[in-house]
Each structure stands twice: as structure tokens, then as C-alpha cells.
PDB file of C-alpha atoms in Angstrom:
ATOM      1  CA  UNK N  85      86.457 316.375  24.723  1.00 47.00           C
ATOM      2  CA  UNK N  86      86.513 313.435  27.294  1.00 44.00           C
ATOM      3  CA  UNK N  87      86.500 310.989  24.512  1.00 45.00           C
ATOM      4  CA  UNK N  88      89.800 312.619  22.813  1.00 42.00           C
ATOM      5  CA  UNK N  89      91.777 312.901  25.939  1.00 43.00           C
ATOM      6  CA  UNK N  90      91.088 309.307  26.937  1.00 42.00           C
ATOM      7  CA  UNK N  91      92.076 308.937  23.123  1.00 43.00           C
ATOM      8  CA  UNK N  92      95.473 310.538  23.805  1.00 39.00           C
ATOM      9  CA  UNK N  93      96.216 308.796  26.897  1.00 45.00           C
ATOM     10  CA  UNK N  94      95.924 305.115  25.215  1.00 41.00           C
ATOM     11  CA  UNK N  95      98.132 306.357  22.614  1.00 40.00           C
ATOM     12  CA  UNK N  96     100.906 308.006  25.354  1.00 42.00           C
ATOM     13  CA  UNK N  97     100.785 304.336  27.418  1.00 47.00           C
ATOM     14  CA  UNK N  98     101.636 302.681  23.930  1.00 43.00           C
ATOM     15  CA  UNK N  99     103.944 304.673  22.736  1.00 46.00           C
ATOM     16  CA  UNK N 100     105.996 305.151  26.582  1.00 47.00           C
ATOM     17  CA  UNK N 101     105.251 300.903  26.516  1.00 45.00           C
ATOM     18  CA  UNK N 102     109.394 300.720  25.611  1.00 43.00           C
ATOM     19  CA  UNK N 103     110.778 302.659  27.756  1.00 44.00           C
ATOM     20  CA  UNK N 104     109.281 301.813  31.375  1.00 45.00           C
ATOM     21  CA  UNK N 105     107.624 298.856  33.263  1.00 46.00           C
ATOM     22  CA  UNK N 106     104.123 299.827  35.244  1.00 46.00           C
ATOM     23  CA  UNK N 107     103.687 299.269  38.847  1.00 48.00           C
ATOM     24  CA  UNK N 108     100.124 297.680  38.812  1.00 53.00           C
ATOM     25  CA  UNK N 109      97.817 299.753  40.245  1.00 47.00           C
ATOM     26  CA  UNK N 110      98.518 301.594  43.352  1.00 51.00           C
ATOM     27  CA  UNK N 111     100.212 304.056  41.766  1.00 56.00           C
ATOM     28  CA  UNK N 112     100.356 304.077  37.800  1.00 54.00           C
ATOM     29  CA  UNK N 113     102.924 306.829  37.321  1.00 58.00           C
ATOM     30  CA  UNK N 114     105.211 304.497  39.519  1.00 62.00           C
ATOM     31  CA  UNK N 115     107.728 302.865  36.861  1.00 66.00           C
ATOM     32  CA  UNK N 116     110.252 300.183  38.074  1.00 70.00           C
ATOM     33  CA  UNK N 117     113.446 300.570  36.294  1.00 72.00           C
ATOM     34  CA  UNK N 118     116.497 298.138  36.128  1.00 77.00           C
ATOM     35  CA  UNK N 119     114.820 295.738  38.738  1.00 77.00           C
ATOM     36  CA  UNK N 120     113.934 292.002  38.408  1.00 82.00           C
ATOM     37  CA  UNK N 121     110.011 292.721  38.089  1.00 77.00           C
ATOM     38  CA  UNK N 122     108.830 294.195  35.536  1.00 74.00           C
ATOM     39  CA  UNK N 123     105.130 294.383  36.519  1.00 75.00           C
ATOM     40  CA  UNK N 124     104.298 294.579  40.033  1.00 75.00           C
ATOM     41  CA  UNK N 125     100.188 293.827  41.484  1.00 73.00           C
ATOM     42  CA  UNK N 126     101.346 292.634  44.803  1.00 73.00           C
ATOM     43  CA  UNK N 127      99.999 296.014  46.111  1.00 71.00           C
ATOM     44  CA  UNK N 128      97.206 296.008  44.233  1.00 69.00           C
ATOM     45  CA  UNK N 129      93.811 295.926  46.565  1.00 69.00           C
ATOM     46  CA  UNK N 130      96.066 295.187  49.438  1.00 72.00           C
ATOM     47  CA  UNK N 131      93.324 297.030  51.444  1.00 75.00           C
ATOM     48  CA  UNK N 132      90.380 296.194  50.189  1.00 79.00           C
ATOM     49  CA  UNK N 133      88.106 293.108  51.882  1.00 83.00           C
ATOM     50  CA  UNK N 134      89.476 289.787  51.411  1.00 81.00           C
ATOM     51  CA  UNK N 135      86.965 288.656  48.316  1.00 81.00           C
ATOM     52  CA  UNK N 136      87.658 292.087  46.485  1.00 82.00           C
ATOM     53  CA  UNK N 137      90.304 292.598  43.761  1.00 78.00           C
ATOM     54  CA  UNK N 138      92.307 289.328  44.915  1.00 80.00           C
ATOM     55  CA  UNK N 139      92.620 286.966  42.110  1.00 80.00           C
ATOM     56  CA  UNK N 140      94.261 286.729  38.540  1.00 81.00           C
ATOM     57  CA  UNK N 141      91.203 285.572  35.466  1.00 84.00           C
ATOM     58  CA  UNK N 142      93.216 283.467  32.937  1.00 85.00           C
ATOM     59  CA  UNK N 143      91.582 283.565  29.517  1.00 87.00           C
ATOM     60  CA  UNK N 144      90.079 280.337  28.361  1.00 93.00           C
ATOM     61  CA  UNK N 145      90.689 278.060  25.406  1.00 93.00           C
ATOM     62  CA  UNK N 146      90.847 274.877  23.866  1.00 94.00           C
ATOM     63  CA  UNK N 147      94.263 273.159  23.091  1.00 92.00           C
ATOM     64  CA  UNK N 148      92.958 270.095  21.186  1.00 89.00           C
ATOM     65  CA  UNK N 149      91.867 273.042  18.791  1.00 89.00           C
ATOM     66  CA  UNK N 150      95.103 275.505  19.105  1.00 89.00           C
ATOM     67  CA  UNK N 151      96.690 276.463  16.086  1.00 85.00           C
ATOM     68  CA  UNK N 152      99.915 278.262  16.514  1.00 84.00           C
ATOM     69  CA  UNK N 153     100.447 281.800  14.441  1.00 78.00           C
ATOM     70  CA  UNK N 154     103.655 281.587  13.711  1.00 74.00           C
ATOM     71  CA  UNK N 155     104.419 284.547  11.083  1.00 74.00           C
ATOM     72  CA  UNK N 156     106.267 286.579  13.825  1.00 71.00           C
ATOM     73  CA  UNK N 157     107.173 283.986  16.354  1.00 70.00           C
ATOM     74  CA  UNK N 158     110.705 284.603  15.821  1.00 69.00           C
ATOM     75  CA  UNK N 159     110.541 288.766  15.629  1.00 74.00           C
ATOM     76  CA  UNK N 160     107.796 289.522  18.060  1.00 74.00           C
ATOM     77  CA  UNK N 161     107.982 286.438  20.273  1.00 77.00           C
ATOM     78  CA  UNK N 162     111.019 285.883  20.096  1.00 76.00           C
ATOM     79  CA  UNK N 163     111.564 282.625  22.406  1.00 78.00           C
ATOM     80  CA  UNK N 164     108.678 281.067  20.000  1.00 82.00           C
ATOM     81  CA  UNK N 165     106.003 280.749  22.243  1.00 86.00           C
ATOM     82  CA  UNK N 166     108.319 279.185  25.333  1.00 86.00           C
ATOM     83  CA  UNK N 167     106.738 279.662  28.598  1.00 87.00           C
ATOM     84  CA  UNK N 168     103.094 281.340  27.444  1.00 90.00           C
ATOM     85  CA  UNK N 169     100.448 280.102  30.120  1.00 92.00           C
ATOM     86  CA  UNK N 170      97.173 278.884  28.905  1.00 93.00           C
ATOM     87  CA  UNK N 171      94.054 277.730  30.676  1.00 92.00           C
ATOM     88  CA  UNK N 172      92.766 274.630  28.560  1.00 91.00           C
ATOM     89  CA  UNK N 173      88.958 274.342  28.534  1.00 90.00           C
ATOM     90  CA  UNK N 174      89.247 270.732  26.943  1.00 88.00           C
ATOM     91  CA  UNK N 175      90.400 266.876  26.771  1.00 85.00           C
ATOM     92  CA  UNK N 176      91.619 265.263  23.984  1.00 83.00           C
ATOM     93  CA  UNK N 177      95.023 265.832  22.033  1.00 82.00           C
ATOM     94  CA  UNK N 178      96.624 268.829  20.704  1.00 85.00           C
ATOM     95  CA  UNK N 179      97.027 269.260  17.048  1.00 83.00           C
ATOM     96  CA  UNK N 180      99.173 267.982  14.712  1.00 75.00           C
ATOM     97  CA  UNK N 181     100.364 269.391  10.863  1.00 67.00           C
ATOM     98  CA  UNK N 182      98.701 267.297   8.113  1.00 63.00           C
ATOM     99  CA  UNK N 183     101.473 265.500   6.542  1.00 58.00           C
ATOM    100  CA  UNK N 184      99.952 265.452   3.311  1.00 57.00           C
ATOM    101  CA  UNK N 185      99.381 268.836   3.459  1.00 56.00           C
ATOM    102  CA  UNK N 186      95.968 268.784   2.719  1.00 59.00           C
ATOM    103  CA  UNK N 187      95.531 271.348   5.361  1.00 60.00           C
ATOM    104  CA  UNK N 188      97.253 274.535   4.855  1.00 58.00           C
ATOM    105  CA  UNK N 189      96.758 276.581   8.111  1.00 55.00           C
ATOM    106  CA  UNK N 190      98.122 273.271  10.277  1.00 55.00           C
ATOM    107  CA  UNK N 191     100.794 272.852   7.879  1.00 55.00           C
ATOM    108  CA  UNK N 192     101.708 276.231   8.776  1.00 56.00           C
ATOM    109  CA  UNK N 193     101.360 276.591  11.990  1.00 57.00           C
ATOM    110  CA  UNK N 194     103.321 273.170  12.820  1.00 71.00           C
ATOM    111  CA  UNK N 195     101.875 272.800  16.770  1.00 78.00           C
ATOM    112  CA  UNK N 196     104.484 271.293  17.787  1.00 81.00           C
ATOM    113  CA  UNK N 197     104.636 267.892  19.982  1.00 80.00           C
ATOM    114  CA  UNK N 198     101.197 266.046  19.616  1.00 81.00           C
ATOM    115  CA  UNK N 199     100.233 266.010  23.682  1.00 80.00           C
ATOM    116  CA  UNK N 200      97.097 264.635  25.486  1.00 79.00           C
ATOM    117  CA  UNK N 201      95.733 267.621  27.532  1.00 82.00           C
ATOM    118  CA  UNK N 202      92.627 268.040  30.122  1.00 83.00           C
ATOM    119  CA  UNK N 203      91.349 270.752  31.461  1.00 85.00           C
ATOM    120  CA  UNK N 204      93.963 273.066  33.592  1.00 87.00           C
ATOM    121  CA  UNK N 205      96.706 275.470  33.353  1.00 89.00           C
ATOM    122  CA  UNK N 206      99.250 274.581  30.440  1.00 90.00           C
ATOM    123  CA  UNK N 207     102.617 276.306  29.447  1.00 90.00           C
ATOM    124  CA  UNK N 208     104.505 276.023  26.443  1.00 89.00           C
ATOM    125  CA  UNK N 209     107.872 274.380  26.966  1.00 86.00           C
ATOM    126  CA  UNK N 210     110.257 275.001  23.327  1.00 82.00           C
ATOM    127  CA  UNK N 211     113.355 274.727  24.060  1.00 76.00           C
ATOM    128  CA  UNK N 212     115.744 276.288  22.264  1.00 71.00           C
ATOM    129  CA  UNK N 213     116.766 274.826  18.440  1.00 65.00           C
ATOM    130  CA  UNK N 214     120.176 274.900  16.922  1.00 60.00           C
ATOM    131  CA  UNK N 215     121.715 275.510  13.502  1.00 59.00           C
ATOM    132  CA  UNK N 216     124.478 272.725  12.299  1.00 61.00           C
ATOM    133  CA  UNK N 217     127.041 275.363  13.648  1.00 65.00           C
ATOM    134  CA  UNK N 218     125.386 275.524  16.913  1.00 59.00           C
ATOM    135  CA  UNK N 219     123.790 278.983  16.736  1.00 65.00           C
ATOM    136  CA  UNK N 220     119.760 279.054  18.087  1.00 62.00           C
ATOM    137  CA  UNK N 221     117.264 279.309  15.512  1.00 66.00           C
ATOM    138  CA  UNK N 222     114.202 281.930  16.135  1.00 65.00           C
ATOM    139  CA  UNK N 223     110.317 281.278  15.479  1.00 70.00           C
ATOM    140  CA  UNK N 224     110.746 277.391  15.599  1.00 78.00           C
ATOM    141  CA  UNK N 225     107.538 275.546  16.697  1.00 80.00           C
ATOM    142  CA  UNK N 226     107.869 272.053  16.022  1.00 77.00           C
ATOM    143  CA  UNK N 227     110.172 270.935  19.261  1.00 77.00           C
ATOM    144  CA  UNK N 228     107.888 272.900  21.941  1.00 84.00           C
ATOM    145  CA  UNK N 229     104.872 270.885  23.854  1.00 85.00           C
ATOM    146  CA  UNK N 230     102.150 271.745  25.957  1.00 87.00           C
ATOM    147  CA  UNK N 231     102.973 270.371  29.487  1.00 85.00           C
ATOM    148  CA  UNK N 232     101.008 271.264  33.005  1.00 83.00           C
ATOM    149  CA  UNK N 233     101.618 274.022  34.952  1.00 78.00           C
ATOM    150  CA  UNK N 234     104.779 273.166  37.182  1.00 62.00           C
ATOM    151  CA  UNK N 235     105.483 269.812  35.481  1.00 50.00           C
ATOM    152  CA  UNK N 236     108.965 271.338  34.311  1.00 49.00           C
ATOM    153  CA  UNK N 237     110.260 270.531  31.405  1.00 46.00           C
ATOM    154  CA  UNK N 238     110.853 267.197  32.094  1.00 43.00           C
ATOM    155  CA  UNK N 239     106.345 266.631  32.151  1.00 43.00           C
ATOM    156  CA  UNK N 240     107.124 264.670  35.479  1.00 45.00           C
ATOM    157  CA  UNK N 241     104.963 265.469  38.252  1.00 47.00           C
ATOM    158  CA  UNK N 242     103.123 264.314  41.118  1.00 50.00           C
ATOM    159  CA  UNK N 243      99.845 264.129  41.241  1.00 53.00           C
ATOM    160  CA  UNK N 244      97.589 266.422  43.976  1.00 53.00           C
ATOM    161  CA  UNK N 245      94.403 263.805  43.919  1.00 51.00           C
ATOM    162  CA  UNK N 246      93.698 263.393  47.294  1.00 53.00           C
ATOM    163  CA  UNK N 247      89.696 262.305  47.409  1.00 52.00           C
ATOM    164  CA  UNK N 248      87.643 260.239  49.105  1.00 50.00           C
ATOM    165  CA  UNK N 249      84.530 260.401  47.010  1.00 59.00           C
ATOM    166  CA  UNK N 250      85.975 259.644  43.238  1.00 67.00           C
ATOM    167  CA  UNK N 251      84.344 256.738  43.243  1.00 74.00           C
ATOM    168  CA  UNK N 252      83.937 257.147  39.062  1.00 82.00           C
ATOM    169  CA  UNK N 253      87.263 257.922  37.170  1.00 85.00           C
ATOM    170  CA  UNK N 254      88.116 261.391  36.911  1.00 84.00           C
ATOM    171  CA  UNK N 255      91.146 262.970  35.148  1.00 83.00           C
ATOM    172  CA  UNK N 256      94.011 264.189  37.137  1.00 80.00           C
ATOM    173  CA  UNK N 257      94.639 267.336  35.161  1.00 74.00           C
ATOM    174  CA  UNK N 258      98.341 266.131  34.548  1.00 79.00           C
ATOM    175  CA  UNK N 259      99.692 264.451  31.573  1.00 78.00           C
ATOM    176  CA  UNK N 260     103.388 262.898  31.650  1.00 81.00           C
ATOM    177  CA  UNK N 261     104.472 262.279  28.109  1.00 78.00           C
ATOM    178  CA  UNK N 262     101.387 262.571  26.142  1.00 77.00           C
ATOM    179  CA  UNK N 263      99.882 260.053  28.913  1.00 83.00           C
ATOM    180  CA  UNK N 264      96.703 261.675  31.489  1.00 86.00           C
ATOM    181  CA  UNK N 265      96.838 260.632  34.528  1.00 87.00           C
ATOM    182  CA  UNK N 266      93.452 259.110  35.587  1.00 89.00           C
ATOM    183  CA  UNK N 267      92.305 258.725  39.388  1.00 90.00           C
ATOM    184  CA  UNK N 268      89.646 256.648  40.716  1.00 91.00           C
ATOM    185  CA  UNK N 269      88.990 255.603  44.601  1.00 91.00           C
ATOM    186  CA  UNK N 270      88.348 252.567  46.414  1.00 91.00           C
ATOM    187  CA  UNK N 271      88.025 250.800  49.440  1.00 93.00           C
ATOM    188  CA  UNK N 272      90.004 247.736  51.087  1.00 94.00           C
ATOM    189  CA  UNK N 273      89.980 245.358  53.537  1.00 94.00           C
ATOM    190  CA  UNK N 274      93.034 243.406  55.317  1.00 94.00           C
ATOM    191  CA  UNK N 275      93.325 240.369  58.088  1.00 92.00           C
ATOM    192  CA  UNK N 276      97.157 241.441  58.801  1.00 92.00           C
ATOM    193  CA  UNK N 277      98.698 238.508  57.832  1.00 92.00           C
ATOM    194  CA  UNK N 278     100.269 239.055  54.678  1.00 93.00           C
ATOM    195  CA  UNK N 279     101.036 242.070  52.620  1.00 94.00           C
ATOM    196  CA  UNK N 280      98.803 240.784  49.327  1.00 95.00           C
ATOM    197  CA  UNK N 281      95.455 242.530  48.833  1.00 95.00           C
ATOM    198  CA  UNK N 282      93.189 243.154  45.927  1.00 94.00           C
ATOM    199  CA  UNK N 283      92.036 245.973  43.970  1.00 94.00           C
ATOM    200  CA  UNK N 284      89.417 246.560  41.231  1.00 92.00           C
ATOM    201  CA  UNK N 285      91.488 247.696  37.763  1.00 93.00           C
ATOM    202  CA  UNK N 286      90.021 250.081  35.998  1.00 91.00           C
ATOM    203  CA  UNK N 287      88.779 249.472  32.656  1.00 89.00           C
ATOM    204  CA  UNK N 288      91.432 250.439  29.957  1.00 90.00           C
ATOM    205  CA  UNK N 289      94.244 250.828  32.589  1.00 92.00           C
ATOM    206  CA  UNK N 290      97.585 249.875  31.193  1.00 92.00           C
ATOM    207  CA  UNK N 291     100.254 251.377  33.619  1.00 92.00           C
ATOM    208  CA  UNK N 292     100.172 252.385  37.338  1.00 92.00           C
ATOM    209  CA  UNK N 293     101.747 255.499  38.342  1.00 91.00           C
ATOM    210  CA  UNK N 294     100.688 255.987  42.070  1.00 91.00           C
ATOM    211  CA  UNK N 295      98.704 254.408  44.985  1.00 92.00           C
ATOM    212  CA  UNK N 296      97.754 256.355  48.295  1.00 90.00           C
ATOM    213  CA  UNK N 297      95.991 254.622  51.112  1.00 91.00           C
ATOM    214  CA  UNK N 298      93.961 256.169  53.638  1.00 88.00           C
ATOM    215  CA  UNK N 299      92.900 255.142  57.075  1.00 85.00           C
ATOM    216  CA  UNK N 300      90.752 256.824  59.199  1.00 80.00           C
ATOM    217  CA  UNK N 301      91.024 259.924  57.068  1.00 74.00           C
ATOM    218  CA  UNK N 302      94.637 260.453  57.209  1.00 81.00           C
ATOM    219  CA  UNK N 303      97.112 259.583  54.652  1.00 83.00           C
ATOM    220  CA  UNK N 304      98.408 255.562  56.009  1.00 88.00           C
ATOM    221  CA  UNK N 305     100.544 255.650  53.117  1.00 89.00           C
ATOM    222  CA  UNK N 306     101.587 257.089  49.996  1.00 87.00           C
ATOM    223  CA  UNK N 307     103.032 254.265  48.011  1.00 89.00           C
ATOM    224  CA  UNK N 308     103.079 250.599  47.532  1.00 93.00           C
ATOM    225  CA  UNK N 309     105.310 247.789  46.497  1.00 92.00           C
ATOM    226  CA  UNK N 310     103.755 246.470  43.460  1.00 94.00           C
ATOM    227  CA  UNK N 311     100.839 246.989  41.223  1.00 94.00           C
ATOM    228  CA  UNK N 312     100.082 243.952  38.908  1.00 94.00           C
ATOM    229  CA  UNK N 313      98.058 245.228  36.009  1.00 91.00           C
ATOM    230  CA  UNK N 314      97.935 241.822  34.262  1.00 90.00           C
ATOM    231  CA  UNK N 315      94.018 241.433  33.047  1.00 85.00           C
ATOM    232  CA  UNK N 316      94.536 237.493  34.417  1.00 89.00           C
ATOM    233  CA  UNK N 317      95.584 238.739  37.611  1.00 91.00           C
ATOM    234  CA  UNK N 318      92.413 238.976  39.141  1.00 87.00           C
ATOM    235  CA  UNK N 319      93.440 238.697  42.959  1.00 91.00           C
ATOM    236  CA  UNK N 320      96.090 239.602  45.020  1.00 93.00           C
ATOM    237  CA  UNK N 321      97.186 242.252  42.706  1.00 95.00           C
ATOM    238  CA  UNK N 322      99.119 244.800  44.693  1.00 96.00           C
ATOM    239  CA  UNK N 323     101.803 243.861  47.040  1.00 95.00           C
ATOM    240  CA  UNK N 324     101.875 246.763  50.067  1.00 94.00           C
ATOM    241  CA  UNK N 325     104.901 248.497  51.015  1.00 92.00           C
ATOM    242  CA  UNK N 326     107.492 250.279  49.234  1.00 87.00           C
ATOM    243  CA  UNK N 327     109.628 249.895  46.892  1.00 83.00           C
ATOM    244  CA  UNK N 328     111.512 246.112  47.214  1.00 83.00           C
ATOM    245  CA  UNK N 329     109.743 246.073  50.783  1.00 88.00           C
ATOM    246  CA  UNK N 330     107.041 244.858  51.463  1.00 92.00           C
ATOM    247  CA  UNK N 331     104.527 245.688  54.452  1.00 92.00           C
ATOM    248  CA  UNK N 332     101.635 243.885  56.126  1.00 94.00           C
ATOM    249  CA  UNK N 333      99.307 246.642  56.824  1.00 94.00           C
ATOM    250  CA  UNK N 334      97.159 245.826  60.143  1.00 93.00           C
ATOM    251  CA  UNK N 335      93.644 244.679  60.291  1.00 93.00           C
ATOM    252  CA  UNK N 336      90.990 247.233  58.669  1.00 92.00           C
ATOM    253  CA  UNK N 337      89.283 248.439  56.163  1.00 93.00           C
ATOM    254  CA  UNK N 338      91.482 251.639  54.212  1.00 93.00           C
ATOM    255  CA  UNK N 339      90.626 253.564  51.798  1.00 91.00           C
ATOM    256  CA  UNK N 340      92.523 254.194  48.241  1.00 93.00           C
ATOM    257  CA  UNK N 341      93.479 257.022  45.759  1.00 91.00           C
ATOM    258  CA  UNK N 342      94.578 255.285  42.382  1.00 93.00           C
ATOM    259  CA  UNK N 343      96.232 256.829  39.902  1.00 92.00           C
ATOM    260  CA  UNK N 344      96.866 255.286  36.353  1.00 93.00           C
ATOM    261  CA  UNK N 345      97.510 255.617  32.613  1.00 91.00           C
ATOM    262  CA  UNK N 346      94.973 254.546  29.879  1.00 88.00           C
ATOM    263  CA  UNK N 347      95.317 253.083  26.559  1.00 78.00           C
TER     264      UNK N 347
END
């Protein structure tokens, strides 16, 4: 008898799933209608201990194997996919359709925008296609990409490496068109007399894209001037300062946060 009531219950939540929104879980029978929520958990374990009923568990997978279903991403999805949240498990690149279609299910599925990924918290960003007479088209994959979580759409981001101990090269999670962001840290030394100093290049680097210097353990400063990546170059390599300025730092030893693309 248990069995057939819980039964009927799932069935009354799916079909009733139309018609209201749930207030998560404080009160189930609570619906919020016409409001800018639509699910609500903020109450949910608001009393309980501080380690108890707290967090959100993201499903895992990997995007450099993600094939998109795409039989009903215009009817029951209808933005195509735009804005669904991910937790990526993997590094590598996302799929791409065989061009010789030798491969029927990535044919199909058409991933979109080949993107490097590693592992973090990716969303979908598709914006919207057009017709030749300007009207959106539904349940098109092929102009979304996976980007980070809180890139935008625009990919561009700034890195949250802040470490002392990275002494190996580690991935920064982020990826800025198709590029990761690597991270690796370091230590200097200056006599204060000019603003040139030198700094190990990591092997495979082929573009900077940002430089933090430590002293003491507080940030000294967060950019620099210039970052020769040159393989001749094999001294003075970074000019201090910012921007067209440069900046003699004062006599020490600092420590470095350097983040970089890879071929």
C-alpha cells in the first residue's frame, strides 16, 4: 500500500510540474507564483549545523568526450543547450563532427566550437542563430562553446592563482579562446637599480597573460611592464612596472605567480 501511494505521489509532482514552481524544502506545498525565482533552497537547512545540508553536488563528466543530443534541442531545450552548467572531470579538447562523416553520432550531434577545457565548472554559451530574414533558428549547436564558469561570453577572465608552492606547472582551470591558462611560481631577486630582471620560461610557453609578484606574503604587485618570451632572450626578460611604465622594484628577493599560454 506504501509502495502505491509513493507511486501516486511521483506521478501528481509530474503531472502539477507545469503549473507551479517548488519552494525547496522547508515547505514543499509552498509554490512561488509569478515571481523571479522559480526554485527557492535558500531556506533549506537554514538551521541545521554549519557542515549539514549546505552545499550544491554538481554531476560529473568529461567534455573532451561530450556528445551533444540534439533530436529535441530546439522543442524541449529550447535555447539549444545555452547556459547548462557542467562540472568537467577532464583536460584535453572538446569534440568536433568528423568532416568526412565517417562518424555518424558526431556528425549528428555537431558539438559545437572545438574548446580546450580542464577540470572545473563549464557553461554552454550559444548564442542565438538567425535565418537570412533575421528570425532565430531553434536546436542549433554548431555556434555554442564551452567557456568557464563566469568567463562571460566574451571567455575573458582573470585568473584566481594566487600560490606560493606551484613550483611545477599546474592548469589554471580557465581557458580564453580555446587557450588554458597555465600557472607556475618562482622566485626573484633585485639590487634596485634598474627595472630588468629575469625569469625562468616555461617549457612550451608561447604567450604571457599575467604576472603577480609577492613580497613578504602580500601581493607587491599584480602586473608588469613587459614579458619577453623570445627563446634567445635568455636574461633580462621582463621589464617591471605597468603598462608603458616601468618600475625599479627595491632590493629583495619576491616571489612570482606566472600565468601563460602553451603551444
Amino acid at each position: 500500500m506504501k509502495k502505491y501511494i509513493f507511486t501516486i505521489a511521483i506521478i501528481f509532482s509530474i503531472g502539477n510540474h507545469a503549473k507551479a514552481q517548488i519552494n525547496l524544502p522547508a515547505d514543499p506545498s509552498y509554490t512561488i507564483l509569478s515571481e523571479h525565482a522559480f526554485i527557492d533552497a535558500s531556506d533549506y537547512g537554514r538551521t541545521a549545523p554549519n557542515n549539514e545540508q549546505k552545499g550544491f553536488n554538481f554531476p560529473q563528466t568529461d567534455l573532451t568526450q561530450w556528445v551533444f543530443k540534439v533530436d529535441f534541442a530546439g522543442t524541449l531545450f529550447l535555447t539549444a543547450y545555452d547556459g547548462m552548467i557542467v562540472y568537467n572531470t577532464a583536460t584535453g579538447s572538446t569534440l568536433a563532427p568528423d568532416p568526412f562523416g565517417g562518424n555518424e553520432i558526431l556528425q549528428k550531434a555537431n558539438n559545437g566550437i572545438v574548446t580546450t577545457v580542464a577540470p572545473g565548472f563549464y557553461y554552454f554559451y550559444n548564442p542565438t542563430t538567425l535565418d537570412e530574414f533575421g528570425s532565430p533558428i531553434t536546436g542549433i549547436i554548431e555556434n555554442g562553446k564551452w567557456l568557464p564558469l563566469g568567463s562571460g561570453g566574451s571567455g575573458v577572465v582573470t585568473s584566481p592563482v594566487k600560490s606560493y608552492n606551484n613550483l611545477t606547472e599546474t592548469s589554471t582551470g580557465i581557458s580564453i579562446d580555446g587557450k588554458i591558462v597555465y600557472a607556475i611560481t618562482g622566485t626573484f631577486t633585485t639590487l634596485g637599480v634598474n627595472a630588468l630582471i629575469t625569469i625562468a620560461k616555461p617549457l612550451g610557453m608561447t604567450g604571457y597573460y599575467k604576472m603577480t609578484t609577492y613580497q613578504n606574503g602580500r601581493t607587491f604587485r599584480s602586473e608588469i611592464s613587459s614579458f619577453n618570451i623570445d627563446p634567445l632572450v635568455l636574461t633580462n626578460n621582463v621589464v617591471t612596472g605597468s603598462g608603458l611604465f616601468s618600475e625599479v622594484y627595491p632590493v629583495g628577493t619576491y616571489t612570482y605567480t606566472l600565468e601563460y599560454f602553451k603551444s
